[in-house]
Every structure is written in structure tokens, then in C-alpha cells.
Amino acid sequence: MAYVGNKPTPTPLSGDDIQDGTIGLADLSATGTKDATTFLRGDNAFAEVLSGIEWQTIVTGSTLTAVAGRAYWINTTSNTCTITLPSSASNGDQIIFADYARTWGTNKIIIDSNGLNYQGNPDTFTVEYSTEGQIVNIVYSGATKGWIPIQDDLVEQSGIPPATQRAIFAFGDTGSVVGMSNLMNSSGVIGSDVSAVGSSYHSTGATNYGGDKAIYAYGYNGSAATNKSNLVSNQGVVASDTTGVGTARTSLAATAYGYAGKAIFGFGYASNVSNISNQVSSAGVIATDSTGVGTARSGLAAAMYGGDKGIFAYGQDSSGGDNGIATSNLVSNVGVIASDVSGVGTVRYALAATSYGGDKAIFGFGYRSGVGTTAISNKVSNTGVVASDTSGVGTVRYELGAASYGGDKGAFAYGRQGGTRYSTKNLISNSGVVASDTSGVGTARSNLKGAEYSFSS
């Protein structure tokens, strides 16, 4: 943290305060009592400090007008953020700010106390916080001292996944099922093949879980649908098979949700298209089937949006043929799948999806009869609204994978067009722009999936 002008540096909580259980990162409140738990989230770092504080959608803009009783993830990846506090406040009012992407060290936050004192100093002083990974928890104490930080400490990397997200593309179809994987680093570079671990299969679901790990599950093993799963460590190591739970099926999708590192697999094809789902705990344990919601379908895709929610969209329903649908189903931050939302964009299936920009998502590529293979994409806002088509970029293909990387970017990779399989990659910027083709690395294949994990040294 840094102050400009004559602003004195506030006294941080002592180590004893944080370690003795009286006040800690996960249980700070205006009274200092324990009333919440620290949680981990999908492709970035999240800590839910209070059960009574209302966490807001991720802030990416250059300004914010803060409201008492709320907590804000401030993503300064692209710019500094100036935060204006309320012009009036009552004793005990509380606001929390957290470094969403661990970028405050590059782009700081500036707090305008809006006429009220800040730690006993008038509004003429400039207050800045510029420490990577910081969380600032302020409470209003009255007119004399005004807003006082009861916490302004660094959130240690050991407690949350690092922002330098990496990804993995694994399993797939080369003409026969394979079990190889390819790791993608935090700069979007895909590495060479890693030997298979566990049984080979394709048409799986895959997602992040536990905040820093990934899981593959279900799919086709070359002769039948399966419900086995494989965990991926935060080093990108694929574990051996775990005995399956739930209905064996193929061509399903999965997404993380919430702040607790949970995930959900949904839809897919068993003896017919289905809409069943299976939740995944923060420890990577898959639950039994949940009753289906929404149009039964397969060949769909899913991704996180809004920082803590998910979306399933597109696919092929029971009408058969190759037309596909554009229907979407939102997933709440407690893992509840909502009913159908009318489709937007070109109907298709065998596409891929990933999050980008910290709180948005994108669906891309796919196949539709009469149109064939396509490279169009559809962005999803941080409120879960699917946008109309964006013209395709890159080699048209389907049965590809996608994953986010670097904390706020993404990539589409691999796939096929007719009988030709690719290892081609298309990077996605943190504003959702899909780049032209990058020469492929690794074995060309289709029907694979990508998922995020966080490297821990």
C-alpha cells in the first residue's frame, strides 16, 4: 500500500491478531467475530470474507462508486481504478475491496473518501493501495477518525490460487481414443504431448474445481459410454482413473461455479440425449445424478461467467439430424441449473466455450447441417446474456477444446473439419477478441476438452 501527500501509513494488524483466531482473513467483521469461511473459485482467486457482506460482480472499469455493506473484486488488469466512498456513513458501515487478478502492484486503486475522514485524515489526502494481492476491509467509526482499515494486508499466495492460470487439453480422438495431454502455460503456449495416464477416452466433460485443479469425467472409451473420472493436480498432472459415479454418457459439458471451488457436469448422451447433472465438491468428488432441468441435449459447451456462475449453451436435441439448438441454461452460484433461455446466434453443436476477461465467457466454432463447420463466436456478458454472432476467425472446425489462461484470457484449440484433424490454436484476448490461427503443437485430434488449473511451485 502507498499513500501520496501527507497521508500516514496505517498500522496493519499484527501477526498475533491474524494468527490467534480473534481476527483473520476469513473471518473479519465489524466486530471481529468469526462468521464466515475462506473459499476458492474456478479460474482466479476469491475469498469470501463475510457471510453478511454482499459480493458484487467483478469491477473492471476505471471508476467505482462504492456502497456500504458491499464487497468488490477490483480487477485492474487494464487500468487504475478510482473508488469513491459514500458521502455519508454511519458507525459500523463496512466496505471491502479485493485485488481480483493480483494486479494492484501494476495498476493501483485510489480511494476518494468523498468529504469524510479516512483514518483520521481529511479528504484532502490521497489514499492509494498498490500491493499485489491485497484486500482492504474498511469500517466507518464516526466523524473523528472516519473510515478505518481493519484489514489492509496481502492475501498470501498459499491461501489462494495464483493469477497466472494455466490450462490443460487432454484425451481425444485421432481415429481411435487417446489419453495424452498437452499443458498450456500462463502465456498461452501449448506444450508437447504428455504420455497418457489412465484409460483413454474422448467426448468427456472437463472443468476447473477446488480453485486450482481440474477434473475430466464421463465420455466414450472406444466401445461404450463411461462415467469414470481423472483428477488433474495444480501441477497439471493427470491422475489415474477414479471409479465412476452417475449415469455413463458422452458429449456433455461442465463448468465451475460459486466461490467454494465447486463444479457441475451436465447434459450429454446415454441411450438418448439427457439433461441430468452431477455436482463436484471442492475436493473433486462427483455426486450422484440430479434430476434434469432444461432441454435434453448433447454436444453442447459450458463456461463460467460473472465470477461465480456458469452457463450451458447450444448443442443437439432429441430431434436428431444435424441442425442443433442455441438454447442456454444459466447455473447459479450454488449450482442450480435454470430453465431454458431462448437461443441467440447460429444454432450448432460440437463447439467449445471458455471464460475470459475475469467475468465473461465466449462460445465458438461448431457444426450445423446446411451450414457445415463454422468459426463464428458468441460472447456472454457478466450477467449471462448471450450476444449475437461475431464473424468467425481462424480455421473452421468442430469437436475442439477451450480453456482460459493467464487469469483473464482464453484459447480455442484442436478439433476437426471432416476427416482432417488439427492441433491449431486461436487465442482469445481479455476483451474477447479471437485471434487468427497459431500453428499447432501436439498430436492433432478432436473430441477433447480443455480445463484450467493454477500452477503452484
XYZ file of C-alpha atoms in Angstrom:
457
model
C 0.000 0.000 0.000
C 1.210 3.506 -0.725
C -0.070 6.919 0.316
C 0.546 10.133 -1.608
C 0.891 13.534 0.047
C 0.865 13.641 3.816
C -1.240 10.566 4.345
C 0.369 8.496 7.112
C 0.695 4.767 6.628
C -1.928 2.956 8.719
C -0.858 0.398 11.253
C -1.663 -3.058 9.895
C -2.985 -5.877 12.000
C -0.233 -7.661 13.841
C 0.711 -11.233 13.158
C -0.746 -12.181 16.528
C -4.066 -10.641 15.560
C -4.178 -12.754 12.463
C -2.946 -15.984 13.971
C -4.747 -16.059 17.329
C -8.191 -16.508 15.796
C -9.581 -13.185 17.044
C -9.330 -11.541 13.628
C -8.326 -13.313 10.447
C -8.544 -13.027 6.722
C -11.518 -15.317 6.506
C -13.486 -14.054 9.491
C -13.150 -10.287 9.698
C -16.273 -8.357 10.530
C -17.035 -5.024 12.094
C -16.985 -6.745 15.472
C -14.033 -9.014 14.810
C -16.077 -12.160 15.289
C -15.785 -15.280 13.209
C -18.742 -15.703 10.899
C -17.521 -16.916 7.538
C -15.103 -19.128 5.675
C -12.474 -18.508 3.024
C -13.336 -20.147 -0.288
C -11.568 -20.826 -3.555
C -13.026 -20.195 -7.038
C -12.546 -21.582 -10.583
C -10.025 -19.706 -12.768
C -8.977 -16.859 -10.302
C -8.541 -16.078 -6.599
C -11.556 -15.394 -4.410
C -12.036 -15.056 -0.648
C -15.460 -14.664 0.857
C -14.708 -12.611 3.929
C -18.169 -12.241 5.418
C -21.454 -14.044 5.310
C -23.255 -10.701 5.760
C -21.400 -8.757 3.071
C -22.868 -8.763 -0.423
C -20.195 -9.549 -3.012
C -20.585 -7.723 -6.311
C -19.811 -8.524 -9.931
C -16.143 -8.036 -10.783
C -15.224 -4.394 -11.365
C -13.037 -3.746 -14.430
C -13.768 -0.052 -15.019
C -11.628 2.953 -14.124
C -14.171 4.265 -11.597
C -16.436 2.783 -8.936
C -18.980 4.378 -6.586
C -18.926 2.100 -3.553
C -21.918 1.294 -1.354
C -21.748 0.326 2.329
C -22.434 -3.332 3.076
C -20.878 -4.498 -0.164
C -17.621 -6.120 -1.189
C -15.920 -5.637 -4.523
C -13.452 -7.652 -6.587
C -11.379 -4.953 -8.296
C -9.706 -6.153 -11.497
C -7.054 -3.603 -12.515
C -5.534 -5.721 -15.266
C -6.124 -2.958 -17.810
C -6.343 0.241 -15.758
C -6.154 2.010 -12.420
C -9.478 2.225 -10.560
C -10.622 5.299 -8.586
C -13.133 4.346 -5.892
C -15.499 6.951 -4.427
C -16.788 6.142 -0.942
C -20.306 7.121 0.226
C -20.760 10.822 1.033
C -22.447 9.907 4.317
C -21.932 6.935 6.592
C -22.998 5.502 9.931
C -20.870 3.907 12.624
C -20.226 0.277 11.652
C -20.746 0.682 7.911
C -18.347 -1.654 6.153
C -16.894 -2.000 2.638
C -14.339 -4.497 1.301
C -12.091 -4.259 -1.754
C -10.007 -7.206 -3.029
C -7.322 -7.481 -5.709
C -9.115 -9.824 -8.107
C -6.277 -10.512 -10.567
C -3.305 -9.663 -8.295
C -2.557 -6.602 -10.432
C -2.754 -3.716 -7.948
C 1.041 -3.659 -7.958
C 0.848 -2.641 -11.635
C -2.401 -0.650 -11.662
C -3.296 0.663 -8.201
C -6.628 1.620 -6.676
C -7.231 5.181 -5.463
C -9.792 5.841 -2.733
C -11.704 9.132 -2.648
C -13.261 9.431 0.820
C -15.837 11.860 -0.579
C -15.769 14.505 2.178
C -15.379 12.105 5.110
C -12.209 11.412 7.058
C -10.092 8.378 6.279
C -8.127 7.064 9.256
C -8.397 10.460 10.926
C -7.230 12.438 7.909
C -9.418 14.757 5.822
C -10.443 14.165 2.219
C -7.608 16.414 1.011
C -5.268 13.457 1.377
C -4.851 10.913 -1.429
C -5.258 7.268 -0.445
C -3.756 4.610 -2.685
C -3.345 0.853 -2.417
C -0.733 -0.650 -4.715
C 0.252 -4.030 -3.294
C -0.335 -7.161 -5.358
C -2.886 -9.496 -3.813
C -4.127 -7.007 -1.230
C -7.532 -6.996 0.453
C -8.803 -3.788 2.083
C -11.560 -4.044 4.685
C -12.751 -0.644 5.963
C -15.316 0.237 8.654
C -16.741 3.680 9.425
C -16.040 4.690 13.021
C -17.641 8.133 13.200
C -16.745 11.678 12.188
C -13.407 11.927 14.040
C -11.493 9.049 12.502
C -13.906 8.307 9.678
C -13.165 5.179 7.651
C -10.606 2.914 9.323
C -8.987 -0.115 7.646
C -9.415 -3.086 9.957
C -7.513 -5.116 7.380
C -5.199 -3.984 4.595
C -2.920 -6.960 4.265
C -1.581 -9.074 1.426
C -3.566 -12.223 0.727
C -0.804 -14.806 0.641
C -0.483 -16.992 -2.427
C -0.517 -20.055 -0.200
C -4.148 -19.340 0.628
C -5.461 -18.795 -2.908
C -4.624 -19.925 -6.404
C -2.164 -17.655 -8.237
C -3.468 -15.443 -11.012
C -1.106 -16.995 -13.565
C -3.652 -19.588 -14.602
C -2.538 -22.440 -16.789
C -4.639 -24.914 -18.733
C -4.662 -28.491 -19.950
C -6.057 -30.087 -23.104
C -6.456 -33.827 -22.642
C -7.768 -37.076 -24.118
C -9.466 -37.058 -27.529
C -9.880 -38.878 -30.823
C -7.232 -39.370 -33.507
C -9.296 -42.010 -35.265
C -9.076 -44.015 -32.074
C -9.389 -42.902 -28.450
C -6.249 -41.471 -26.819
C -5.265 -40.421 -23.315
C -2.475 -37.927 -23.961
C -2.483 -34.374 -22.607
C -0.914 -31.029 -23.502
C -0.287 -28.299 -20.939
C -0.697 -24.606 -21.768
C 1.340 -22.079 -19.781
C 0.216 -18.693 -18.443
C 1.287 -17.043 -21.723
C -0.945 -19.276 -23.843
C 1.822 -21.530 -25.184
C 0.805 -25.173 -25.568
C 3.456 -27.794 -24.823
C 4.219 -31.095 -26.479
C 2.379 -34.340 -25.741
C 2.457 -35.845 -22.259
C 2.058 -39.610 -22.104
C -1.373 -40.920 -21.243
C -2.392 -41.668 -17.682
C -5.435 -43.800 -17.040
C -7.831 -45.169 -19.629
C -8.130 -43.420 -22.986
C -11.429 -41.787 -23.856
C -12.966 -38.858 -25.746
C -16.120 -36.696 -25.690
C -15.637 -36.071 -21.971
C -16.612 -33.136 -19.828
C -13.868 -31.093 -18.142
C -13.711 -28.156 -15.754
C -11.742 -26.469 -13.008
C -12.504 -27.388 -9.391
C -11.090 -26.532 -5.978
C -9.803 -23.196 -7.256
C -6.586 -24.578 -8.706
C -7.202 -28.087 -10.080
C -9.168 -29.711 -12.920
C -11.317 -32.769 -13.489
C -12.220 -34.835 -16.578
C -15.193 -37.192 -16.399
C -17.605 -39.296 -18.451
C -17.076 -39.783 -22.191
C -16.597 -42.622 -24.669
C -13.889 -45.272 -24.134
C -13.915 -46.719 -27.643
C -16.704 -49.199 -27.098
C -19.200 -47.641 -24.680
C -20.051 -44.589 -22.626
C -18.253 -44.353 -19.292
C -18.611 -42.477 -16.022
C -15.004 -42.736 -14.834
C -13.075 -39.578 -13.966
C -9.495 -38.307 -13.785
C -8.348 -35.539 -11.476
C -5.675 -33.042 -12.559
C -3.385 -31.612 -9.865
C -2.365 -27.954 -9.582
C 0.845 -29.017 -11.309
C -1.095 -30.267 -14.327
C -0.543 -33.954 -13.544
C -3.367 -36.243 -14.641
C -4.211 -38.905 -12.051
C -5.242 -42.484 -12.753
C -8.885 -43.445 -13.159
C -11.429 -42.906 -10.402
C -14.432 -45.219 -10.288
C -17.416 -43.597 -11.926
C -20.465 -42.040 -10.282
C -23.713 -41.228 -12.064
C -25.063 -42.145 -15.481
C -22.401 -43.058 -18.032
C -22.689 -40.718 -21.010
C -20.781 -38.844 -23.688
C -20.738 -35.395 -25.323
C -21.595 -33.487 -22.152
C -20.228 -30.226 -20.745
C -19.016 -28.910 -17.395
C -18.362 -25.632 -15.606
C -17.168 -24.405 -12.226
C -19.454 -22.207 -10.112
C -19.544 -20.313 -6.814
C -16.705 -19.221 -4.575
C -16.104 -22.622 -2.976
C -14.328 -24.337 -5.867
C -17.296 -26.473 -6.867
C -18.288 -27.591 -10.368
C -21.055 -29.305 -12.281
C -21.270 -31.754 -15.215
C -24.467 -31.553 -17.219
C -26.453 -32.978 -20.150
C -24.890 -35.467 -22.609
C -25.862 -38.634 -24.458
C -26.536 -42.010 -22.810
C -29.122 -44.132 -24.593
C -30.561 -40.814 -25.724
C -29.895 -37.143 -25.055
C -30.205 -36.233 -21.375
C -30.382 -33.250 -19.045
C -29.150 -34.895 -15.863
C -26.346 -33.224 -13.925
C -23.711 -34.185 -11.373
C -22.175 -31.720 -8.959
C -18.495 -31.827 -7.983
C -17.284 -30.918 -4.499
C -14.292 -28.666 -3.837
C -12.335 -31.885 -3.190
C -13.164 -33.276 -6.645
C -15.801 -35.778 -5.539
C -18.593 -36.301 -8.077
C -22.133 -36.630 -6.709
C -24.924 -38.888 -7.923
C -27.352 -37.792 -10.635
C -29.596 -34.773 -10.151
C -32.933 -34.514 -11.908
C -32.608 -32.799 -15.234
C -33.605 -29.208 -15.951
C -33.835 -27.718 -19.428
C -33.893 -29.249 -22.888
C -32.105 -32.606 -23.003
C -29.201 -32.420 -25.412
C -25.607 -33.376 -26.189
C -22.698 -31.765 -27.989
C -23.070 -28.540 -26.004
C -20.461 -26.400 -24.217
C -20.218 -24.594 -20.863
C -18.152 -21.916 -19.120
C -18.124 -19.638 -16.089
C -19.354 -16.042 -16.225
C -19.929 -13.250 -13.710
C -17.119 -14.513 -11.492
C -19.227 -17.130 -9.730
C -21.841 -18.534 -12.113
C -21.923 -20.804 -15.152
C -23.741 -21.258 -18.434
C -24.544 -24.278 -20.626
C -25.479 -23.437 -24.217
C -26.064 -24.765 -27.729
C -25.965 -28.499 -28.549
C -28.107 -31.056 -30.346
C -31.507 -32.089 -29.011
C -33.645 -35.193 -29.448
C -34.995 -34.099 -32.814
C -31.863 -35.616 -34.332
C -30.312 -34.578 -37.598
C -27.556 -32.020 -37.668
C -29.394 -28.760 -37.010
C -28.509 -28.195 -33.374
C -30.072 -25.666 -30.992
C -28.992 -22.381 -29.409
C -30.796 -22.769 -26.078
C -28.885 -21.786 -22.925
C -29.258 -22.617 -19.230
C -27.681 -20.479 -16.522
C -26.113 -22.026 -13.415
C -26.414 -20.101 -10.141
C -23.546 -19.632 -7.703
C -24.927 -22.535 -5.657
C -25.072 -24.897 -8.632
C -28.754 -24.695 -9.558
C -29.407 -25.063 -13.291
C -32.161 -22.738 -14.523
C -34.791 -23.431 -17.133
C -34.225 -22.761 -20.826
C -33.393 -19.327 -22.180
C -34.276 -18.793 -25.845
C -31.271 -19.219 -28.071
C -29.243 -16.398 -29.591
C -26.893 -16.804 -32.535
C -26.349 -19.585 -35.045
C -27.683 -22.912 -33.795
C -24.927 -25.506 -33.689
C -23.263 -28.257 -31.685
C -19.775 -29.763 -31.123
C -18.499 -26.276 -30.203
C -16.359 -25.099 -27.280
C -16.543 -22.409 -24.590
C -14.327 -20.694 -22.037
C -14.308 -17.695 -19.733
C -12.283 -14.549 -20.459
C -11.783 -11.072 -19.007
C -12.311 -12.325 -15.469
C -16.103 -12.388 -15.596
C -17.303 -13.082 -19.141
C -17.460 -16.102 -21.460
C -17.337 -16.967 -25.139
C -18.735 -19.837 -27.238
C -17.003 -20.556 -30.525
C -16.845 -22.764 -33.624
C -19.130 -25.813 -34.086
C -21.187 -27.649 -36.687
C -24.631 -27.272 -38.260
C -26.289 -29.073 -41.161
C -26.662 -26.899 -44.220
C -24.041 -24.517 -42.891
C -21.365 -27.053 -42.074
C -18.369 -26.258 -39.901
C -18.113 -22.683 -38.654
C -15.751 -20.389 -36.741
C -18.320 -17.876 -35.518
C -18.364 -16.964 -31.835
C -20.859 -15.604 -29.316
C -19.822 -13.619 -26.269
C -21.557 -13.899 -22.907
C -21.787 -10.804 -20.683
C -21.049 -10.807 -16.970
C -24.808 -11.096 -16.406
C -25.135 -14.221 -18.557
C -26.602 -12.635 -21.690
C -25.513 -14.370 -24.911
C -24.727 -11.944 -27.754
C -25.406 -12.333 -31.451
C -22.843 -13.874 -33.792
C -19.352 -12.450 -34.242
C -17.781 -13.270 -37.598
C -15.548 -16.294 -37.460
C -11.757 -16.087 -37.242
C -9.408 -18.983 -37.884
C -9.796 -22.435 -39.374
C -13.413 -23.572 -39.273
C -13.727 -26.713 -37.188
C -15.736 -28.552 -34.541
C -15.167 -31.068 -31.715
C -12.440 -28.772 -30.336
C -11.493 -27.729 -26.800
C -11.226 -24.392 -24.996
C -9.815 -23.114 -21.718
C -8.856 -19.870 -20.022
C -5.270 -18.970 -19.152
C -3.269 -16.099 -17.672
C -6.113 -15.110 -15.356
C -8.178 -13.266 -17.969
C -7.597 -14.720 -21.448
C -8.599 -17.902 -23.262
C -7.852 -20.228 -26.149
C -9.670 -22.486 -28.586
C -7.525 -25.425 -29.712
C -7.521 -28.662 -31.714
C -10.685 -30.003 -33.408
C -11.518 -31.277 -36.875
C -13.188 -30.428 -40.164
C -14.500 -33.520 -41.878
C -11.751 -36.136 -41.812
C -8.944 -33.639 -41.117
C -7.894 -33.143 -37.505
C -5.953 -30.135 -36.241
C -3.738 -29.005 -33.403
C -4.345 -25.377 -34.405
C -4.858 -22.790 -31.643
C -6.701 -19.457 -31.545
C -6.001 -17.193 -28.566
C -8.742 -15.033 -27.023
C -7.830 -11.612 -25.607
C -9.154 -10.286 -22.295
C -11.705 -8.298 -24.327
C -12.970 -11.418 -26.116
C -11.254 -10.949 -29.472
C -10.420 -14.266 -31.161
C -7.025 -14.192 -32.911
C -6.035 -15.861 -36.160
C -4.534 -19.353 -36.235
C -1.357 -20.258 -34.386
C 0.496 -23.300 -35.630
C -0.432 -26.342 -33.621
C 1.646 -28.221 -31.068
C 0.994 -31.799 -30.076
C -0.967 -34.576 -31.727
C -3.811 -33.324 -33.907
C -7.089 -34.655 -32.558
C -10.753 -33.938 -31.942
C -13.350 -34.587 -29.229
C -11.025 -33.383 -26.453
C -11.672 -30.814 -23.730
C -9.703 -28.066 -22.034
C -9.736 -27.017 -18.384
C -7.922 -24.547 -16.162
C -5.558 -25.194 -13.284
C -3.177 -22.989 -11.293
C 0.484 -23.848 -11.123
C 1.944 -23.942 -7.633
C 5.732 -24.027 -7.366
